[in-house]
């Protein structure tokens, strides 16, 4: 493959990662908005169902993003090989990606993906588990909200 083709494919993989991240963030905003908006605590069955559905979503999202990150890493490995070849040794994009790979930034991206999903899972899990209605919070004066 040519350098251009590898760069183009890597850009496509990066775009897919960005789309998955946008979906991930949007779903979390919807979950937190739903928890805040519903004016009654979730019932036990609703909590269990929510956690099962969220777990499936989080696992699927993680695997899709991990797959795209692995594809991107393999493409960058190929770009790095071209960066030391006679055809593309003077290419700044090739040198940039070779340096990214050599510096270990792709390993940090793997860890960020794992920890990001775990942290968000914990936040959603605790939010659903300890969900209380707004009316109940007002009764218990957990916080002061004026009507």
C-alpha positions as MATLAB code, in Angstrom:
seq = 'XXXXXXXXXXXXXXXXXXXXXXXXXXXXXXXXXXXXXXXXXXXXXXXXXXXXXXXXXXXXXXXXXXXXXXXXXXXXXXXXXXXXXXXXXXXXXXXXXXXXXXXXXXXXXXXXXXXXXXXXXXXXXXXXXXXXXXXXXXXXXXXXXXX';
ca = [
       0.000    0.000    0.000;
       1.078    3.539   -0.599;
       1.612    6.069    2.154;
      -1.476    7.944    0.988;
      -3.657    4.826    1.236;
      -2.373    4.028    4.723;
      -2.951    7.595    5.891;
      -6.437    7.576    4.402;
      -7.337    4.282    6.087;
      -5.950    5.525    9.395;
      -8.055    8.667    9.118;
     -11.117    6.493    8.486;
     -10.373    4.374   11.570;
      -9.892    7.543   13.623;
     -13.195    8.913   12.388;
     -14.938    5.708   13.452;
     -13.366    5.995   16.919;
     -14.629    9.597   17.145;
     -18.153    8.486   16.175;
     -18.144    5.731   18.813;
     -16.890    8.180   21.430;
     -19.684   10.598   20.500;
     -22.257    7.821   20.868;
     -20.717    6.838   24.206;
     -20.934   10.413   25.543;
     -24.461   10.961   24.186;
     -25.769    7.793   25.835;
     -24.282    8.867   29.163;
     -25.844   12.306   28.931;
     -29.191   10.667   28.173;
     -28.838    8.278   31.124;
     -27.974   11.038   33.576;
     -30.709   13.276   32.178;
     -33.218   10.433   32.530;
     -32.201    9.730   36.100;
     -32.513   13.407   37.009;
     -35.750   13.944   35.056;
     -37.734   10.966   36.383;
     -39.548   12.210   39.464;
     -39.677    8.843   41.199;
     -36.996    6.384   42.178;
     -36.383    3.536   39.772;
     -37.962    0.253   40.831;
     -35.800   -2.804   41.423;
     -36.707   -4.424   38.087;
     -36.032   -1.147   36.272;
     -32.625   -0.870   37.917;
     -31.685   -4.440   36.997;
     -32.951   -4.036   33.425;
     -31.127   -0.713   33.072;
     -27.878   -2.196   34.325;
     -28.139   -5.199   31.998;
     -28.851   -3.008   28.976;
     -26.092   -0.577   29.936;
     -23.599   -3.400   30.478;
     -24.319   -4.774   27.003;
     -23.984   -1.287   25.490;
     -20.722   -0.567   27.334;
     -19.164   -3.892   26.326;
     -20.175   -3.494   22.675;
     -18.936    0.085   22.588;
     -15.625   -0.894   24.186;
     -15.043   -3.754   21.739;
     -15.894   -1.614   18.714;
     -13.553    1.161   19.871;
     -10.799   -1.328   20.781;
     -11.068   -2.961   17.356;
     -10.788    0.397   15.591;
      -7.864    1.383   17.806;
      -6.097   -1.891   16.947;
      -6.700   -1.273   13.241;
      -5.316    2.236   13.593;
      -2.269    0.943   15.459;
      -1.537   -1.623   12.738;
      -1.885    1.041   10.055;
       0.463    3.329   11.972;
       2.948    0.448   12.220;
       2.897    0.188    8.432;
       3.283    3.957    8.102;
       6.271    3.804   10.472;
       7.892    1.190    8.238;
       7.480    3.517    5.273;
       8.940    6.395    7.306;
      12.355    4.702    7.249;
      12.151    3.604    3.625;
      13.604    5.437    0.656;
      10.182    6.293   -0.749;
       8.776    8.153    2.223;
      11.674    9.007    4.517;
      11.157   12.732    3.999;
       7.385   12.609    4.557;
       6.406   14.625    7.618;
       3.117   12.737    8.177;
       5.003    9.432    8.064;
       7.581   10.754   10.520;
       4.829   12.064   12.784;
       3.070    8.706   13.017;
       6.364    6.847   13.421;
       7.178    9.090   16.386;
       3.692    8.570   17.840;
       4.171    4.827   17.713;
       7.703    4.930   19.088;
       6.693    7.185   22.009;
       4.111    4.647   23.231;
       1.070    6.903   22.775;
      -0.927    3.988   21.393;
      -0.382    2.078   24.633;
      -1.715    5.088   26.536;
      -4.749    5.127   24.250;
      -5.435    1.474   25.117;
      -5.272    2.263   28.840;
      -7.443    5.367   28.414;
     -10.072    3.302   26.649;
     -10.144    0.688   29.411;
     -10.133    3.140   32.315;
     -12.615    5.491   30.647;
     -15.130    2.698   30.192;
     -14.566    1.402   33.732;
     -14.980    4.842   35.301;
     -18.153    5.576   33.353;
     -19.497    2.118   34.175;
     -18.915    2.753   37.866;
     -20.588    6.174   37.693;
     -23.647    4.805   35.890;
     -23.817    1.763   38.175;
     -23.739    3.923   41.315;
     -26.169    6.466   39.829;
     -28.711    3.757   39.072;
     -28.120    1.908   42.319;
     -28.533    4.973   44.547;
     -31.208    6.694   42.462;
     -33.667    8.786   44.469;
     -36.553   10.866   43.285;
     -36.352   14.630   43.310;
     -39.419   14.757   45.587;
     -37.761   12.388   48.088;
     -34.629   14.529   48.107;
     -36.749   17.595   48.832;
     -38.488   15.798   51.690;
     -35.170   14.738   53.187;
     -33.723   18.197   52.464;
     -30.689   16.645   50.811;
     -30.444   19.820   48.830;
     -32.513   22.987   48.636;
     -34.502   23.484   45.426;
     -37.157   26.160   45.150;
     -40.247   25.426   43.077;
];
